[in-house]
CSV table of C-alpha atoms in Angstrom, one decimal:
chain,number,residue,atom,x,y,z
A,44,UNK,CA,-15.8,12.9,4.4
A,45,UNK,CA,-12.3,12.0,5.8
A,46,UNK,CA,-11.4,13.0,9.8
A,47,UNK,CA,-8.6,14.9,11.2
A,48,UNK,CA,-6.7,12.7,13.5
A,49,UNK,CA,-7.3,15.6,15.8
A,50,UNK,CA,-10.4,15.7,15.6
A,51,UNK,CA,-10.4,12.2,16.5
A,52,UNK,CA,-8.1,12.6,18.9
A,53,UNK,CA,-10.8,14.9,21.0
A,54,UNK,CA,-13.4,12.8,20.5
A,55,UNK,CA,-10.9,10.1,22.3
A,56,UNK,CA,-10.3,12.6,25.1
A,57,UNK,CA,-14.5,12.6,25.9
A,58,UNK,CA,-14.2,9.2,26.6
A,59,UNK,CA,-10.9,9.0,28.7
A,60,UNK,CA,-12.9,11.8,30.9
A,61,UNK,CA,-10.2,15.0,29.8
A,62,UNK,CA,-11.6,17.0,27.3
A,63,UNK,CA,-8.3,19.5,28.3
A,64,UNK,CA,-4.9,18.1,28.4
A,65,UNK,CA,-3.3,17.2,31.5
A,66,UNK,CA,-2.9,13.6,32.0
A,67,UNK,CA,-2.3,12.5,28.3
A,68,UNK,CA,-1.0,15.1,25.9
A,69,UNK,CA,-2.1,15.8,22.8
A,70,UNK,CA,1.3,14.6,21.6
A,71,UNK,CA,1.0,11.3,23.9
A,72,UNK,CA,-2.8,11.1,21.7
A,73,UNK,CA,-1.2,11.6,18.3
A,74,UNK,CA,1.6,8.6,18.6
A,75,UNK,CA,-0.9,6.3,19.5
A,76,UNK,CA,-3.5,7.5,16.6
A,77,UNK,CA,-0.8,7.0,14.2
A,78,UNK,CA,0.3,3.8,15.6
A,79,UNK,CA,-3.4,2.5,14.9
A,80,UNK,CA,-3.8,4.1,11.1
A,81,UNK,CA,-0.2,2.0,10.4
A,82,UNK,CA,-1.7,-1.1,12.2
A,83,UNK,CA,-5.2,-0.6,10.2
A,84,UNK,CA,-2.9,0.5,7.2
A,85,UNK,CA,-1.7,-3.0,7.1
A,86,UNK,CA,-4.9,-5.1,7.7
A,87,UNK,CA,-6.5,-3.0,4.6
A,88,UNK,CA,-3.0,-3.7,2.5
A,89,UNK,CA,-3.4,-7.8,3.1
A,90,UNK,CA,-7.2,-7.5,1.5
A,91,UNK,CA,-5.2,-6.8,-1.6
A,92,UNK,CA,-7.7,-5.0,-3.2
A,93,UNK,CA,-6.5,-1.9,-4.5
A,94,UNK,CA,-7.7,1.0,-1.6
A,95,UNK,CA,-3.8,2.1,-1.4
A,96,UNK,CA,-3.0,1.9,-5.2
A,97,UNK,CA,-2.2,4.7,-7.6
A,98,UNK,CA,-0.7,5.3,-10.6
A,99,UNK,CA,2.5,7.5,-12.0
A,100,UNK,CA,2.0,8.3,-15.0
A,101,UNK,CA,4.1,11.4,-15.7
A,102,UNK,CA,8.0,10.4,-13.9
A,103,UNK,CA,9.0,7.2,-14.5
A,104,UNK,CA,10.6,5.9,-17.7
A,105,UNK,CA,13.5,4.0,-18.9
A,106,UNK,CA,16.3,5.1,-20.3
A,107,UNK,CA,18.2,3.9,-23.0
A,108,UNK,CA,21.3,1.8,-22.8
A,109,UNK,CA,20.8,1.9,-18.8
A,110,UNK,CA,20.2,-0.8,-15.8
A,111,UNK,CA,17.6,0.9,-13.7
A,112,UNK,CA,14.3,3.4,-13.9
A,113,UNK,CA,14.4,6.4,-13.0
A,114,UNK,CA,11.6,8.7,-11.9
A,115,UNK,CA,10.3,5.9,-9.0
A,116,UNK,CA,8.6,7.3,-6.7
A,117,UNK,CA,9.4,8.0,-2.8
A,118,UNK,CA,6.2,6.4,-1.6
A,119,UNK,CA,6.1,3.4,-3.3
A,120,UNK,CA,5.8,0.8,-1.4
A,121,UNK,CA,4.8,-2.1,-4.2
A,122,UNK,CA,4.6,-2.7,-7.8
A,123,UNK,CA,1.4,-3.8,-9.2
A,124,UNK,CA,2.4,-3.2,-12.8
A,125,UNK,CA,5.1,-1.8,-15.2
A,126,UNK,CA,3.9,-0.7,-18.6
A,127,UNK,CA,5.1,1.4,-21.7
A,128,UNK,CA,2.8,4.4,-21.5
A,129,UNK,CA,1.5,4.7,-24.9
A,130,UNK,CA,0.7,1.2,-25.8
A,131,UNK,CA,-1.1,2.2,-28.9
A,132,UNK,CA,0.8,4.6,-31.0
A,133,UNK,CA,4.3,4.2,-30.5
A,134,UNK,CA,5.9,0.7,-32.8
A,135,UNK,CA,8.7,0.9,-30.7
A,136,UNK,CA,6.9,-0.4,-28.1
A,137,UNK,CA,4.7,-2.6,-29.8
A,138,UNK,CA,4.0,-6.0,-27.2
A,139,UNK,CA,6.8,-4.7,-25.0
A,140,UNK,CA,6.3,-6.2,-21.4
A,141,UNK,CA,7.8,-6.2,-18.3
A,142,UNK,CA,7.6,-9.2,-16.0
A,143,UNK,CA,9.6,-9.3,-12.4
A,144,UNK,CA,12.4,-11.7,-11.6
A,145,UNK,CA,14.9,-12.3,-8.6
A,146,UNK,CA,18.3,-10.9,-9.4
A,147,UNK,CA,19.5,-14.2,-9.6
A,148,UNK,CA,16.7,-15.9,-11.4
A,149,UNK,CA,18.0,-17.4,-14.5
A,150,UNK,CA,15.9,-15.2,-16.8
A,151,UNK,CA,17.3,-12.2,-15.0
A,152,UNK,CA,21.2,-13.4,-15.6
A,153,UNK,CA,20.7,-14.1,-19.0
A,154,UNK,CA,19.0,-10.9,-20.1
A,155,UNK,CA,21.7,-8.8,-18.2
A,156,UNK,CA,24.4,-10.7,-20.5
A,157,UNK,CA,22.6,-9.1,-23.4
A,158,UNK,CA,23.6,-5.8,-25.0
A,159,UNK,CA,20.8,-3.3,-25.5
A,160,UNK,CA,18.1,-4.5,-27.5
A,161,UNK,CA,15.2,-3.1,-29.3
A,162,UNK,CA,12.4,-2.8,-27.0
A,163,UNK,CA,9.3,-4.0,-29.4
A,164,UNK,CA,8.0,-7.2,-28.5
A,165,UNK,CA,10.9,-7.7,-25.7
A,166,UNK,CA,9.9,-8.7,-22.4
A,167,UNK,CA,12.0,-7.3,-20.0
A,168,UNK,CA,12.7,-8.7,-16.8
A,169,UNK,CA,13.0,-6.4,-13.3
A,170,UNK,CA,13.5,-7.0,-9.7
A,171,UNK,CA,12.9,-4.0,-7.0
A,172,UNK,CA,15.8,-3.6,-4.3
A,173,UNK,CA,16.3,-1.2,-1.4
A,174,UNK,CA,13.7,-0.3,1.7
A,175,UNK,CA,10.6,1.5,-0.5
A,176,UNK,CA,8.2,3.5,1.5
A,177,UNK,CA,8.5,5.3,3.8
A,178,UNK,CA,12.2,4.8,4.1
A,179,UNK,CA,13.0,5.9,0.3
A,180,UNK,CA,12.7,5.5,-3.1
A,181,UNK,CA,13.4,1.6,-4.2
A,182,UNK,CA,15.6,1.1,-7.2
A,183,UNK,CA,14.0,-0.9,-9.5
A,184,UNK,CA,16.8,-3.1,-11.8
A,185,UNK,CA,16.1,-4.0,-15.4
A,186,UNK,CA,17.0,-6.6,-18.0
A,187,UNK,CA,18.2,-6.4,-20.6
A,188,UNK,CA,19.0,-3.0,-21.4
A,189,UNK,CA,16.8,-0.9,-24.3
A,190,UNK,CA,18.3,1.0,-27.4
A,191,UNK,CA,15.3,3.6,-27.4
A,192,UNK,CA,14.3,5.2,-24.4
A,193,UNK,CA,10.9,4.2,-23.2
A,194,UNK,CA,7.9,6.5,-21.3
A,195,UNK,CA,6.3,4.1,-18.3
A,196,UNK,CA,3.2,3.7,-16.4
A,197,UNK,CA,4.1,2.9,-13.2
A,198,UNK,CA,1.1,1.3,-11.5
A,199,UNK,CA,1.9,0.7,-7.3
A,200,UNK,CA,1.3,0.5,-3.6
A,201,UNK,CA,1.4,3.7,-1.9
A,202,UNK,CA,2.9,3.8,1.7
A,203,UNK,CA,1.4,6.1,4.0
A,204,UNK,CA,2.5,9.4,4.1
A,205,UNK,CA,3.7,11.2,6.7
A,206,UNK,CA,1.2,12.0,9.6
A,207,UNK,CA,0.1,14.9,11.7
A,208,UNK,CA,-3.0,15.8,14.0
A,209,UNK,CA,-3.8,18.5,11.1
A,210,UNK,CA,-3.6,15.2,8.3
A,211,UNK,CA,-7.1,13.2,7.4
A,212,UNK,CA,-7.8,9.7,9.0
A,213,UNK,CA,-6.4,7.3,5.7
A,214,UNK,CA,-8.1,4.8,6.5
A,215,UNK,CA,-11.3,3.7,4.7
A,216,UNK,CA,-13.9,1.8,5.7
A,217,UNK,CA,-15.8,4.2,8.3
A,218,UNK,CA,-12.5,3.5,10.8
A,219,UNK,CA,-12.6,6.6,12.6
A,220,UNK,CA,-14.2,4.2,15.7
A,221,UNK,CA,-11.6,2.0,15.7
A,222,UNK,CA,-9.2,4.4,15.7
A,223,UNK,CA,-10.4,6.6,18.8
A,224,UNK,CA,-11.1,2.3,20.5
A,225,UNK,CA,-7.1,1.8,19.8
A,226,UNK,CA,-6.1,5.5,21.2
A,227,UNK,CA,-7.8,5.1,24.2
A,228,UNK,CA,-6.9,1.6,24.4
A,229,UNK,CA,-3.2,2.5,24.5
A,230,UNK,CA,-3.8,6.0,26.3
A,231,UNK,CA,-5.1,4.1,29.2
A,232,UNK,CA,-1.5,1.9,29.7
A,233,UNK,CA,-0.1,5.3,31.0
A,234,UNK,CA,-2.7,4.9,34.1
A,235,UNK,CA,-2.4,1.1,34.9
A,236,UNK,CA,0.4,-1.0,37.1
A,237,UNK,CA,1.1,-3.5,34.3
A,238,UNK,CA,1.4,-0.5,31.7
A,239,UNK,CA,-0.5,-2.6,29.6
A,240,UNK,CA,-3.0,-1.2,27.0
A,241,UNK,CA,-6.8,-1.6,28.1
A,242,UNK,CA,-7.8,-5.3,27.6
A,243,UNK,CA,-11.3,-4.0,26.8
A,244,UNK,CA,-11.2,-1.1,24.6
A,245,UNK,CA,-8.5,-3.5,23.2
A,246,UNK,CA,-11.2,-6.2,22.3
A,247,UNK,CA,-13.3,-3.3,21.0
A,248,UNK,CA,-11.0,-2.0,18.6
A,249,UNK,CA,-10.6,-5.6,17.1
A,250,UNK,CA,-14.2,-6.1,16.4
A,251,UNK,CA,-14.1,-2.9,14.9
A,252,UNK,CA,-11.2,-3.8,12.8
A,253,UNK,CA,-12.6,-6.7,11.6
A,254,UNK,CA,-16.0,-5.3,10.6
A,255,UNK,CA,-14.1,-2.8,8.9
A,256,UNK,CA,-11.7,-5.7,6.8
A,257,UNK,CA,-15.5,-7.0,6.0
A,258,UNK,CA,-16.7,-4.0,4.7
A,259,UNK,CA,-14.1,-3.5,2.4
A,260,UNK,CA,-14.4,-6.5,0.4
A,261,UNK,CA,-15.7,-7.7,-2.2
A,262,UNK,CA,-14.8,-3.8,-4.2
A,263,UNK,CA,-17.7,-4.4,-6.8
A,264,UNK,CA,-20.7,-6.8,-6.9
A,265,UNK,CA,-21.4,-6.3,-10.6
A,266,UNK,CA,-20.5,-9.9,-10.9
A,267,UNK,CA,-19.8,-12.7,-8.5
A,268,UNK,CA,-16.3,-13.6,-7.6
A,269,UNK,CA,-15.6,-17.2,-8.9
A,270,UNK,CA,-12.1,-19.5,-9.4
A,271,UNK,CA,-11.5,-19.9,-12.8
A,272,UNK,CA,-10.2,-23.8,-13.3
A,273,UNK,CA,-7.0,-24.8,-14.8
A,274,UNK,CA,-7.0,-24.5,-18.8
A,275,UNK,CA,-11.0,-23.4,-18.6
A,276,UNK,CA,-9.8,-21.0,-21.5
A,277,UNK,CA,-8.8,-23.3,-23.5
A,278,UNK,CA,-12.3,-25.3,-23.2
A,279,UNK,CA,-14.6,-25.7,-26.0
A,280,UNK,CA,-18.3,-23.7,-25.8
């Protein structure tokens, strides 16, 4: 069951000898606790294996005769996948893909010089512009343009949501140690001459973080992971 950052936040206070606030708030607590979930936040990201994706399956979609999708979402932070939603019953959508492209890529210039084309079998190109999570929605571009407005799955990388001591620990992985090692870590700067976050509760919260990155990997053991070689579908039986 997931943590409240406060709650984590007292159990950092037990260590650091001040179960009641008076050296350290508990606003002084919280900006460090947050600081390690984003820090964590990215170490789980770069495993790349799914614990921050999700799916929109009821906003996005593109419209016809238009240059962009609307419906993104504010928290999306990267695309895994763009798909029509109903890839089975609709034949307007038949083998429609989309596959991303730089704005200036080639493919992506000539498909914008297109006029709006049926969507069946098309592959259309897209490129994703602007900040993304947590700053705001991207825009994602499209090309070419579609006669017949088109329902998407929108398959992505979720930023973090906003934070508060009331808001879970995000973080999976059984992290709620490292977390409390990095708060007390950084709590403890406030008490030293060089300001400097505590080198050894420091070296404890990196252990911790990379058990944790251990853990997390592979997701299933059904079957082993292997490299597939070059052409190996192509080989005979």
């Amino acid at each position: 069951m997931a943590t409240l950052l406060s709650t984590i936040i007292t159990n950092s206070r037990v260590k650091l000898l001040e179960t009641s606030a008076s050296f350290w708030t508990d606003a002084e607590l919280l900006v460090d606790a947050i600081d390690g979930v984003r820090d964590l936040w990215k170490a789980v990201l770069a495993l790349d294996e799914g614990h921050f994706t999700t799916q929109d399956v009821a906003l996005v979609s593109l419209a016809a005769s238009t240059s962009t999708l609307t419906g993104v979402p504010a928290d999306l932070f990267r695309v895994e996948l763009i798909e029509p939603r109903d890839l089975t019953s609709s034949a307007a959508v038949q083998n429609m893909t989309f596959e991303p492209r730089a704005l200036n890529h080639p493919d992506f210039s000539g498909a914008r010089s297109l006029g709006a084309v049926d969507p069946s079998g098309r592959t259309i190109y897209y490129a994703v512009l602007g900040a993304g999570s947590p700053i705001a929605a991207p825009t994602i571009e499209i090309a070419p343009k579609v006669t017949t407005a088109v329902l998407l799955r929108l398959t992505y990388t979720a930023g973090l949501a906003a934070l508060t001591a009331s808001s879970n620990n995000p973080i999976p992985g059984e992290s709620d140690h490292a977390l409390m090692a990095w708060i007390i870590a950084h709590a403890r700067a406030k008490e030293r001459a060089d300001r400097s976050p505590d080198p050894e509760w420091l070296a404890m919260y990196a252990a911790d973080r990379a058990h944790i990155l251990s853990s997390l990997t592979p997701r299933q053991v059904q079957e082993p992971e292997v490299a597939e070689a070059f052409f190996e579908s192509y080989w005979g039986g």
